[in-house]
Tab-separated table of C-alpha atoms and ligand atoms in Angstrom:
chain	number	residue	atom	x	y	z
D	3	UNK	CA	211.605	0.912	-57.196
D	4	UNK	CA	211.841	4.316	-57.045
D	5	UNK	CA	208.486	5.966	-55.330
D	6	UNK	CA	207.617	9.348	-56.461
D	7	UNK	CA	207.232	12.177	-53.217
D	8	UNK	CA	203.342	12.787	-54.643
D	9	UNK	CA	202.759	8.719	-54.873
D	10	UNK	CA	204.220	9.055	-51.078
D	11	UNK	CA	201.833	11.255	-50.226
D	12	UNK	CA	199.581	9.677	-51.435
D	13	UNK	CA	199.901	5.842	-49.667
D	14	UNK	CA	200.594	7.645	-46.575
D	15	UNK	CA	197.322	9.469	-47.171
D	16	UNK	CA	195.452	6.300	-48.189
D	17	UNK	CA	197.233	4.703	-44.461
D	18	UNK	CA	195.965	6.612	-42.494
D	19	UNK	CA	192.588	6.613	-44.218
D	20	UNK	CA	192.352	3.418	-43.435
D	21	UNK	CA	193.749	3.280	-39.925
D	22	UNK	CA	190.502	5.921	-39.189
D	23	UNK	CA	188.702	3.241	-40.341
D	24	UNK	CA	189.334	0.729	-38.670
D	25	UNK	CA	189.792	2.613	-35.772
D	26	UNK	CA	185.980	3.626	-36.439
D	27	UNK	CA	185.146	-0.010	-37.134
D	28	UNK	CA	186.235	-1.075	-33.399
D	29	UNK	CA	185.008	1.606	-31.436
D	30	UNK	CA	181.600	1.303	-33.342
D	31	UNK	CA	182.177	-2.606	-32.425
D	32	UNK	CA	183.011	-1.563	-28.856
D	33	UNK	CA	180.246	1.024	-28.370
D	34	UNK	CA	177.814	-1.667	-30.272
D	35	UNK	CA	178.566	-4.643	-28.116
D	36	UNK	CA	179.049	-6.500	-31.491
D	37	UNK	CA	181.434	-9.264	-29.559
D	38	UNK	CA	180.187	-9.183	-26.296
D	39	UNK	CA	177.682	-10.706	-24.337
D	40	UNK	CA	175.368	-8.101	-22.831
D	41	UNK	CA	176.485	-7.705	-19.055
D	42	UNK	CA	175.899	-4.515	-17.041
D	43	UNK	CA	172.524	-2.970	-14.894
D	44	UNK	CA	170.103	-4.417	-16.992
D	45	UNK	CA	171.244	-7.914	-16.367
D	46	UNK	CA	172.274	-8.182	-12.569
D	47	UNK	CA	168.403	-8.415	-11.561
D	48	UNK	CA	169.201	-12.301	-12.765
D	49	UNK	CA	172.089	-12.579	-10.225
D	50	UNK	CA	170.274	-10.354	-7.499
D	51	UNK	CA	167.133	-12.060	-7.215
D	52	UNK	CA	167.910	-13.990	-3.715
D	53	UNK	CA	169.604	-11.447	-2.373
D	54	UNK	CA	170.179	-10.999	1.718
D	55	UNK	CA	168.596	-7.345	1.329
D	56	UNK	CA	164.966	-9.044	0.188
D	57	UNK	CA	165.346	-12.789	1.709
D	58	UNK	CA	162.650	-12.853	3.916
D	59	UNK	CA	161.029	-9.701	2.735
D	60	UNK	CA	157.892	-9.384	0.105
D	61	UNK	CA	161.099	-8.019	-1.754
D	62	UNK	CA	162.071	-11.010	-2.624
D	63	UNK	CA	158.498	-12.061	-4.371
D	64	UNK	CA	159.257	-8.828	-6.627
D	65	UNK	CA	162.479	-9.959	-7.550
D	66	UNK	CA	161.500	-13.178	-8.842
D	67	UNK	CA	158.575	-11.668	-10.415
D	68	UNK	CA	160.323	-9.555	-12.470
D	69	UNK	CA	162.122	-12.149	-14.487
D	70	UNK	CA	159.075	-13.725	-15.576
D	71	UNK	CA	158.427	-13.946	-19.120
D	72	UNK	CA	156.465	-11.059	-20.316
D	73	UNK	CA	155.777	-9.584	-23.766
D	74	UNK	CA	158.413	-8.322	-26.081
D	75	UNK	CA	159.995	-7.765	-23.299
D	76	UNK	CA	158.006	-4.589	-21.523
D	77	UNK	CA	157.200	-5.521	-18.002
D	78	UNK	CA	153.845	-3.879	-17.671
D	79	UNK	CA	154.579	-4.396	-14.021
D	80	UNK	CA	154.096	-1.974	-10.942
D	81	UNK	CA	154.168	-3.948	-7.412
D	82	UNK	CA	152.724	-2.076	-4.419
D	83	UNK	CA	154.539	-3.824	-1.168
D	84	UNK	CA	152.515	-4.176	2.288
D	85	UNK	CA	153.838	-5.976	4.822
D	86	UNK	CA	150.619	-8.774	4.127
D	87	UNK	CA	150.271	-8.243	0.925
D	88	UNK	CA	151.178	-7.011	-2.890
D	89	UNK	CA	149.454	-5.322	-5.129
D	90	UNK	CA	150.105	-6.158	-8.660
D	91	UNK	CA	149.045	-2.999	-10.758
D	92	UNK	CA	149.420	-3.432	-14.905
D	93	UNK	CA	151.196	-0.346	-15.848
D	94	UNK	CA	148.720	-0.138	-19.255
D	95	UNK	CA	151.148	2.291	-20.819
D	96	UNK	CA	153.729	-0.325	-21.639
D	97	UNK	CA	151.853	-1.826	-23.610
D	98	UNK	CA	151.517	-3.355	-27.466
D	99	UNK	CA	149.359	-0.663	-29.469
D	100	UNK	CA	147.788	-2.772	-31.979
D	101	UNK	CA	149.692	-5.776	-31.531
D	102	UNK	CA	147.552	-6.609	-27.987
D	103	UNK	CA	144.681	-4.652	-28.498
D	104	UNK	CA	143.086	-5.919	-25.657
D	105	UNK	CA	145.782	-6.172	-22.640
D	106	UNK	CA	145.163	-9.884	-23.153
D	107	UNK	CA	148.826	-10.167	-23.877
D	108	UNK	CA	149.619	-7.429	-20.911
D	109	UNK	CA	147.771	-10.098	-18.678
D	110	UNK	CA	149.252	-13.180	-18.966
D	111	UNK	CA	152.976	-11.166	-18.495
D	112	UNK	CA	151.524	-9.845	-14.967
D	113	UNK	CA	150.174	-13.402	-14.897
D	114	UNK	CA	153.784	-15.150	-15.839
D	115	UNK	CA	154.977	-12.677	-12.927
D	116	UNK	CA	152.359	-13.607	-10.096
D	117	UNK	CA	153.206	-16.893	-10.927
D	118	UNK	CA	157.454	-16.993	-9.948
D	119	UNK	CA	156.248	-14.433	-6.999
D	120	UNK	CA	153.688	-17.640	-5.446
D	121	UNK	CA	156.420	-19.618	-6.246
D	122	UNK	CA	159.108	-17.242	-4.067
D	123	UNK	CA	156.574	-17.457	-0.803
D	124	UNK	CA	157.101	-20.161	0.823
D	125	UNK	CA	161.422	-19.804	0.036
D	126	UNK	CA	160.884	-16.860	1.879
D	127	UNK	CA	158.214	-18.112	4.977
D	128	UNK	CA	155.460	-16.888	3.580
D	129	UNK	CA	151.543	-18.381	2.444
D	130	UNK	CA	150.630	-16.170	-0.384
D	131	UNK	CA	146.103	-16.353	-1.908
D	132	UNK	CA	146.049	-15.177	-4.914
D	133	UNK	CA	143.615	-12.559	-5.748
D	134	UNK	CA	142.522	-11.721	-9.194
D	135	UNK	CA	140.574	-8.603	-10.285
D	136	UNK	CA	136.959	-9.410	-12.118
D	137	UNK	CA	135.789	-8.302	-15.123
D	138	UNK	CA	136.873	-8.223	-18.794
D	139	UNK	CA	139.168	-7.028	-20.608
D	140	UNK	CA	137.489	-5.607	-23.293
D	141	UNK	CA	136.201	-2.572	-21.331
D	142	UNK	CA	139.382	-1.986	-19.797
D	143	UNK	CA	140.349	1.467	-18.267
D	144	UNK	CA	143.359	2.444	-20.000
D	145	UNK	CA	146.453	5.387	-19.291
D	146	UNK	CA	147.610	4.820	-16.089
D	147	UNK	CA	148.044	1.445	-13.196
D	148	UNK	CA	145.116	-0.753	-12.590
D	149	UNK	CA	144.998	-3.539	-10.115
D	150	UNK	CA	145.141	-6.624	-11.424
D	151	UNK	CA	145.758	-9.082	-8.600
D	152	UNK	CA	147.125	-8.624	-4.746
D	153	UNK	CA	148.543	-11.052	-3.137
D	154	UNK	CA	147.998	-11.467	0.498
D	155	UNK	CA	151.098	-12.729	2.498
D	156	UNK	CA	151.025	-14.938	5.667
D	157	UNK	CA	154.008	-16.179	7.641
D	158	UNK	CA	154.727	-19.629	7.051
D	159	UNK	CA	157.109	-22.194	6.971
D	160	UNK	CA	159.960	-22.194	4.957
D	161	UNK	CA	160.158	-24.096	2.019
D	162	UNK	CA	161.046	-24.509	-1.236
D	163	UNK	CA	160.367	-25.779	-5.026
D	164	UNK	CA	163.091	-26.902	-7.855
D	165	UNK	CA	160.425	-24.839	-10.018
D	166	UNK	CA	161.304	-21.696	-7.879
D	167	UNK	CA	165.144	-22.717	-8.406
D	168	UNK	CA	164.894	-22.877	-12.411
D	169	UNK	CA	163.587	-19.403	-12.185
D	170	UNK	CA	167.062	-17.293	-13.001
D	171	UNK	CA	167.372	-20.797	-15.605
D	172	UNK	CA	164.011	-19.531	-17.498
D	173	UNK	CA	165.026	-17.842	-21.037
D	174	UNK	CA	162.806	-17.490	-24.259
D	175	UNK	CA	164.986	-19.423	-26.744
D	176	UNK	CA	164.539	-18.954	-30.028
D	177	UNK	CA	167.244	-20.677	-31.785
D	178	UNK	CA	166.918	-23.724	-33.849
D	179	UNK	CA	165.851	-26.973	-31.923
D	180	UNK	CA	167.238	-30.488	-32.953
D	181	UNK	CA	163.452	-32.017	-34.184
D	182	UNK	CA	165.541	-35.064	-34.624
D	183	UNK	CA	165.889	-36.132	-30.601
D	184	UNK	CA	162.010	-35.083	-30.060
D	185	UNK	CA	160.593	-34.686	-26.351
D	186	UNK	CA	161.239	-36.452	-23.631
D	187	UNK	CA	158.372	-38.681	-22.909
D	188	UNK	CA	158.467	-37.892	-19.013
D	189	UNK	CA	158.331	-34.206	-19.529
D	190	UNK	CA	155.045	-34.894	-21.606
D	191	UNK	CA	153.487	-36.780	-19.234
D	192	UNK	CA	154.173	-34.240	-16.775
D	193	UNK	CA	152.747	-31.625	-18.988
D	194	UNK	CA	149.485	-34.444	-19.627
D	195	UNK	CA	148.595	-35.267	-16.440
D	196	UNK	CA	148.994	-31.068	-14.838
D	197	UNK	CA	145.965	-31.090	-12.442
D	198	UNK	CA	143.171	-29.474	-14.134
D	199	UNK	CA	142.319	-26.074	-12.079
D	200	UNK	CA	139.329	-25.379	-14.969
D	201	UNK	CA	140.683	-22.191	-16.073
D	202	UNK	CA	143.645	-22.414	-18.001
D	203	UNK	CA	144.466	-26.178	-20.453
D	204	UNK	CA	147.039	-27.025	-22.177
D	205	UNK	CA	146.512	-28.304	-26.046
D	206	UNK	CA	150.250	-30.794	-27.423
D	207	UNK	CA	151.119	-31.833	-30.747
D	208	UNK	CA	153.973	-32.919	-31.430
D	209	UNK	CA	152.892	-34.762	-35.681
D	210	UNK	CA	149.657	-35.252	-37.365
D	211	UNK	CA	147.259	-33.154	-38.848
D	212	UNK	CA	146.707	-30.544	-35.616
D	213	UNK	CA	150.492	-30.187	-35.311
D	214	UNK	CA	150.795	-29.006	-38.939
D	215	UNK	CA	148.191	-27.208	-38.755
D	216	UNK	CA	149.201	-25.392	-35.743
D	217	UNK	CA	152.679	-24.679	-37.609
D	218	UNK	CA	150.518	-23.435	-40.252
D	219	UNK	CA	148.972	-21.503	-38.352
D	220	UNK	CA	151.408	-19.962	-37.159
D	221	UNK	CA	153.572	-19.433	-39.934
D	222	UNK	CA	150.040	-17.726	-42.286
D	223	UNK	CA	149.542	-15.208	-38.993
D	224	UNK	CA	153.109	-14.033	-39.154
D	225	UNK	CA	152.747	-13.230	-42.853
D	226	UNK	CA	149.758	-11.642	-41.989
D	227	UNK	CA	151.364	-9.306	-39.252
D	228	UNK	CA	154.460	-8.434	-41.278
D	229	UNK	CA	151.842	-7.114	-43.814
D	230	UNK	CA	149.990	-4.935	-41.598
D	231	UNK	CA	152.097	-1.585	-41.094
D	232	UNK	CA	150.644	-0.517	-37.761
D	233	UNK	CA	151.173	-3.489	-36.033
D	234	UNK	CA	154.992	-4.214	-37.253
D	235	UNK	CA	155.869	-0.325	-36.118
D	236	UNK	CA	153.783	-0.961	-32.840
D	237	UNK	CA	155.850	-3.870	-32.206
D	238	UNK	CA	159.069	-2.097	-33.713
D	239	UNK	CA	158.922	0.839	-31.178
D	240	UNK	CA	159.983	-2.326	-28.608
D	241	UNK	CA	163.226	-3.094	-29.742
D	242	UNK	CA	166.515	-1.673	-29.090
D	243	UNK	CA	169.340	-0.359	-31.529
D	244	UNK	CA	172.358	-1.157	-29.044
D	245	UNK	CA	173.171	-1.520	-25.278
D	246	UNK	CA	173.214	2.608	-24.788
D	247	UNK	CA	169.453	2.548	-25.305
D	248	UNK	CA	169.540	-1.028	-22.913
D	249	UNK	CA	171.242	0.827	-20.450
D	250	UNK	CA	168.278	3.520	-20.617
D	251	UNK	CA	165.169	1.228	-21.003
D	252	UNK	CA	166.069	-1.988	-19.200
D	253	UNK	CA	163.224	-3.595	-21.449
D	254	UNK	CA	162.181	-4.444	-24.759
D	255	UNK	CA	163.923	-6.935	-27.487
D	256	UNK	CA	167.629	-7.444	-28.160
D	257	UNK	CA	169.458	-8.294	-30.805
D	258	UNK	CA	171.208	-11.211	-28.951
D	259	UNK	CA	168.231	-12.921	-28.074
D	260	UNK	CA	166.602	-12.929	-31.476
D	261	UNK	CA	168.168	-16.434	-31.679
D	262	UNK	CA	170.509	-15.042	-34.341
D	263	UNK	CA	173.743	-16.692	-36.088
D	264	UNK	CA	176.940	-16.052	-34.541
D	265	UNK	CA	178.057	-14.374	-37.698
D	266	UNK	CA	175.005	-12.895	-38.404
D	267	UNK	CA	174.225	-11.520	-34.663
D	268	UNK	CA	177.603	-10.092	-35.118
D	269	UNK	CA	177.076	-8.010	-38.523
D	270	UNK	CA	173.816	-7.009	-37.220
D	271	UNK	CA	174.702	-5.677	-34.341
D	272	UNK	CA	177.760	-3.423	-36.271
D	273	UNK	CA	174.833	-2.555	-39.154
D	274	UNK	CA	172.646	0.218	-37.986
D	275	UNK	CA	169.395	-0.405	-37.064
D	276	UNK	CA	166.609	-2.186	-39.574
D	277	UNK	CA	163.602	-0.203	-40.094
D	278	UNK	CA	160.516	-2.544	-39.028
D	279	UNK	CA	159.552	-3.744	-42.536
D	280	UNK	CA	162.748	-4.983	-42.799
D	281	UNK	CA	163.779	-6.391	-39.230
D	282	UNK	CA	160.060	-8.318	-38.972
D	283	UNK	CA	160.098	-9.391	-42.687
D	284	UNK	CA	163.105	-11.389	-41.028
D	285	UNK	CA	161.323	-12.512	-38.733
D	286	UNK	CA	159.009	-13.999	-40.923
D	287	UNK	CA	161.816	-16.048	-42.594
D	288	UNK	CA	163.550	-17.240	-39.202
D	289	UNK	CA	159.320	-18.745	-37.788
D	290	UNK	CA	158.653	-20.375	-41.519
D	291	UNK	CA	162.055	-21.700	-42.236
D	292	UNK	CA	163.387	-22.054	-38.892
D	293	UNK	CA	161.122	-21.689	-35.900
D	294	UNK	CA	157.957	-23.832	-36.995
D	295	UNK	CA	159.901	-26.513	-39.429
D	296	UNK	CA	162.944	-27.302	-35.689
D	297	UNK	CA	159.519	-27.477	-33.200
D	298	UNK	CA	159.364	-31.034	-31.671
D	299	UNK	CA	156.508	-30.105	-29.398
D	300	UNK	CA	153.652	-27.258	-30.464
D	301	UNK	CA	151.082	-26.488	-27.892
D	302	UNK	CA	148.434	-23.935	-26.855
D	303	UNK	CA	147.478	-22.646	-23.952
D	304	UNK	CA	143.647	-21.968	-23.494
D	305	UNK	CA	140.611	-20.435	-21.492
D	306	UNK	CA	136.914	-20.217	-21.861
D	307	UNK	CA	137.136	-16.545	-22.444
D	308	UNK	CA	140.778	-14.899	-23.146
D	309	UNK	CA	138.929	-11.675	-22.620
D	310	UNK	CA	138.695	-12.644	-19.239
D	311	UNK	CA	140.816	-10.668	-16.648
D	312	UNK	CA	141.379	-13.148	-14.380
D	313	UNK	CA	141.829	-15.672	-17.223
D	314	UNK	CA	144.174	-14.074	-18.202
D	315	UNK	CA	145.880	-14.834	-16.061
D	316	UNK	CA	145.272	-18.149	-15.280
D	317	UNK	CA	147.369	-18.360	-18.685
D	318	UNK	CA	150.120	-16.783	-17.784
D	319	UNK	CA	150.450	-18.876	-14.592
D	320	UNK	CA	150.379	-21.455	-16.696
D	321	UNK	CA	153.089	-20.938	-18.974
D	322	UNK	CA	155.476	-19.921	-16.142
D	323	UNK	CA	155.029	-22.631	-15.078
D	324	UNK	CA	155.814	-25.357	-17.831
D	325	UNK	CA	158.342	-23.262	-19.349
D	326	UNK	CA	159.824	-23.195	-15.429
D	327	UNK	CA	159.251	-27.761	-15.300
D	328	UNK	CA	161.321	-27.169	-18.976
D	329	UNK	CA	164.134	-24.941	-17.888
D	330	UNK	CA	164.511	-27.805	-14.993
D	331	UNK	CA	164.475	-30.226	-17.604
D	332	UNK	CA	166.977	-28.982	-20.250
D	333	UNK	CA	164.774	-27.986	-22.382
D	334	UNK	CA	163.905	-25.310	-24.448
D	335	UNK	CA	161.232	-23.436	-25.207
D	336	UNK	CA	159.404	-20.161	-27.225
D	337	UNK	CA	156.127	-18.739	-27.292
D	338	UNK	CA	154.739	-17.796	-30.812
D	339	UNK	CA	151.741	-16.084	-30.216
D	340	UNK	CA	151.385	-14.882	-33.888
D	341	UNK	CA	147.901	-16.755	-34.247
D	342	UNK	CA	146.188	-15.527	-31.012
D	343	UNK	CA	147.814	-11.880	-32.173
D	344	UNK	CA	146.009	-11.906	-35.808
D	345	UNK	CA	142.445	-13.093	-33.667
D	346	UNK	CA	142.792	-9.893	-31.054
D	347	UNK	CA	143.610	-7.687	-34.625
D	348	UNK	CA	141.084	-8.674	-36.594
D	349	UNK	CA	138.634	-8.352	-33.866
D	350	UNK	CA	139.496	-4.484	-33.210
D	351	UNK	CA	139.200	-4.016	-36.955
D	352	UNK	CA	136.233	-5.979	-37.136
D	353	UNK	CA	137.045	-7.761	-40.166
D	354	UNK	CA	136.151	-11.973	-40.610
D	355	UNK	CA	137.571	-13.923	-38.303
D	356	UNK	CA	139.556	-16.278	-40.357
D	357	UNK	CA	142.327	-15.963	-37.456
D	358	UNK	CA	139.563	-17.788	-35.026
D	359	UNK	CA	138.342	-20.237	-37.545
D	360	UNK	CA	141.987	-21.286	-37.781
D	361	UNK	CA	142.842	-21.944	-34.350
D	362	UNK	CA	139.709	-22.990	-32.934
D	363	UNK	CA	139.755	-25.814	-36.104
D	364	UNK	CA	143.393	-26.910	-34.097
D	365	UNK	CA	141.746	-26.701	-30.729
D	366	UNK	CA	139.051	-28.994	-31.685
D	367	UNK	CA	136.151	-28.067	-28.845
D	368	UNK	CA	134.465	-25.197	-28.723
D	369	UNK	CA	134.081	-24.669	-25.494
D	370	UNK	CA	137.809	-23.274	-25.258
D	371	UNK	CA	139.765	-20.375	-26.909
D	372	UNK	CA	143.564	-20.974	-26.960
D	373	UNK	CA	145.466	-17.424	-26.298
D	374	UNK	CA	148.613	-18.751	-26.296
D	375	UNK	CA	150.597	-21.177	-28.404
D	376	UNK	CA	154.722	-22.067	-28.522
D	377	UNK	CA	156.765	-24.461	-28.973
D	378	UNK	CA	159.367	-26.927	-27.404
D	379	UNK	CA	162.473	-29.062	-28.425
D	380	UNK	CA	165.714	-29.798	-27.337
D	381	UNK	CA	167.911	-26.608	-27.761
D	382	UNK	CA	170.407	-26.383	-29.968
D	383	UNK	CA	171.865	-23.649	-28.232
D	384	UNK	CA	171.490	-21.694	-24.688
D	385	UNK	CA	169.185	-18.334	-25.142
D	386	UNK	CA	170.004	-16.071	-22.699
D	387	UNK	CA	169.062	-13.722	-20.612
D	388	UNK	CA	166.526	-10.221	-21.317
D	389	UNK	CA	167.375	-7.202	-19.452
D	390	UNK	CA	165.007	-6.232	-16.398
D	391	UNK	CA	164.163	-2.932	-14.613
D	392	UNK	CA	165.457	-3.396	-11.030
D	393	UNK	CA	163.182	-4.289	-8.154
D	394	UNK	CA	163.666	-0.530	-6.823
D	395	UNK	CA	162.319	0.773	-9.921
D	396	UNK	CA	159.116	-0.993	-9.975
D	397	UNK	CA	158.344	-1.043	-6.441
D	398	UNK	CA	155.880	1.264	-4.861
D	399	UNK	CA	155.253	1.284	-0.789
D	400	UNK	CA	151.957	0.955	0.876
H	8	LIG	C1	151.894	-13.605	-23.434
H	8	LIG	C2	153.236	-13.638	-24.145
H	8	LIG	C3	153.317	-13.449	-25.465
H	8	LIG	C4	154.297	-13.906	-26.267
H	8	LIG	N1	154.860	-13.788	-27.571
H	8	LIG	C5	156.199	-14.220	-28.326
H	8	LIG	C6	156.474	-14.126	-29.556
H	8	LIG	O1	155.023	-14.150	-29.878
H	8	LIG	N2	157.590	-14.604	-29.877
H	8	LIG	C7	158.772	-14.315	-29.443
H	8	LIG	O2	159.282	-14.672	-29.644
H	8	LIG	N3	158.673	-14.390	-28.257
H	8	LIG	C8	156.889	-13.627	-27.173
H	8	LIG	N4	156.945	-14.349	-26.096
H	8	LIG	C9	158.608	-13.621	-25.265
H	8	LIG	C10	158.582	-12.527	-24.328
H	8	LIG	O3	159.008	-12.182	-25.749
H	8	LIG	C11	159.386	-12.655	-23.667
H	8	LIG	O4	159.033	-13.086	-22.476
H	8	LIG	C12	160.391	-11.630	-22.805
H	8	LIG	O5	161.294	-11.196	-24.649
H	8	LIG	C13	161.553	-11.995	-21.868
H	8	LIG	O6	162.216	-12.897	-22.204
H	8	LIG	P1	162.401	-14.082	-21.783
H	8	LIG	O7	161.727	-14.763	-21.763
H	8	LIG	O8	163.620	-14.035	-22.001
H	8	LIG	O9	163.162	-13.623	-19.772
H	8	LIG	C14	155.958	-13.852	-25.252
H	8	LIG	C15	155.725	-14.261	-24.242
H	8	LIG	C16	154.524	-13.549	-23.197
H	8	LIG	C17	154.139	-13.554	-22.094
């Protein structure tokens, strides 16, 4: 066969275009980390938390604190470090807007950081006493740094704890769980026999009416959030679009920890970021089809008053402990806080408290108010670490 000069030029042109397109796709895939696990400076705090530079100093407590669970990975904290105390400040500018209108979740996250710090104290030769700021979240000042608690330190003999060692292994796992394997009896027993500190209690369900009702409350609340434009826009502000943005912010949510299958993850990372409606619509689908149906255990943490500042910290401390216990036992966990987020939102809008009634029916005890909900089970995949700002970024001297 002979190829005419015109046809040859056309074929050469098409070949060049294909090469450019392939080259562009490879560049974009590389730039957006399509085939790579997240790495680099935003993930260093997971490896550096026991650095000799911090060991035996109050900074070792901060290095453990910043690895804690926290809402939308906002990391709403600043630590003012002195020789004998650390002030834990709420950075109220790092808020979730209508998703957390009373900074309740922010304070639960601060409680999580405090628990890690308390666990890190003995390992670094300190004993720690936590003095929480009193008062209600309903009247809390905003717009800057607000003291959440002071951790007072005194020297003591060094001692370690298995929960302290579990700190870098705890990650939120948003994949499907293996519900058929159930939930380990010994861990369930340990959770139900946790000492009652009078401030925060666990309710755990593995089957039955309350399990079904809590699962349904989670799915319904998620649909309600997705229908609330302001809420999803406020949530979306904390979604990071690719490794460059994450390298700059070192906080917020990323696709790698969203619980997507490898093929979907690669496609989602390659394509332009979805707008808030679509990404939150996909999240509602995951909640309904994966998160709730594959859970072997659904649970809540309740307090007497969910807007009391010390009680919000206590709920966070309990959540961090429970998640560390589970991580040490190879069990996956994942907060599903939509039912309580809707309680806050209805309150903010002055709406009838139907989300409150829905959750109160699950708890079944008017003396306790649920402030946190989660699922647990055997993992089907390991979760990845999420980004963190460094100790230096979040520490103030004196
Ligand atoms: C108060 C609070 C509420 C949270 N709510 C949710 C939630 O509703 N859905 C979710 O997937 N993760 C939730 N999380 C988990 C955070 O997104 C997660 O801890 C954060 O992104 C850091 O990731 P890591 O836990 O893997 O370190 C919540 C965490 C806290 C402390």
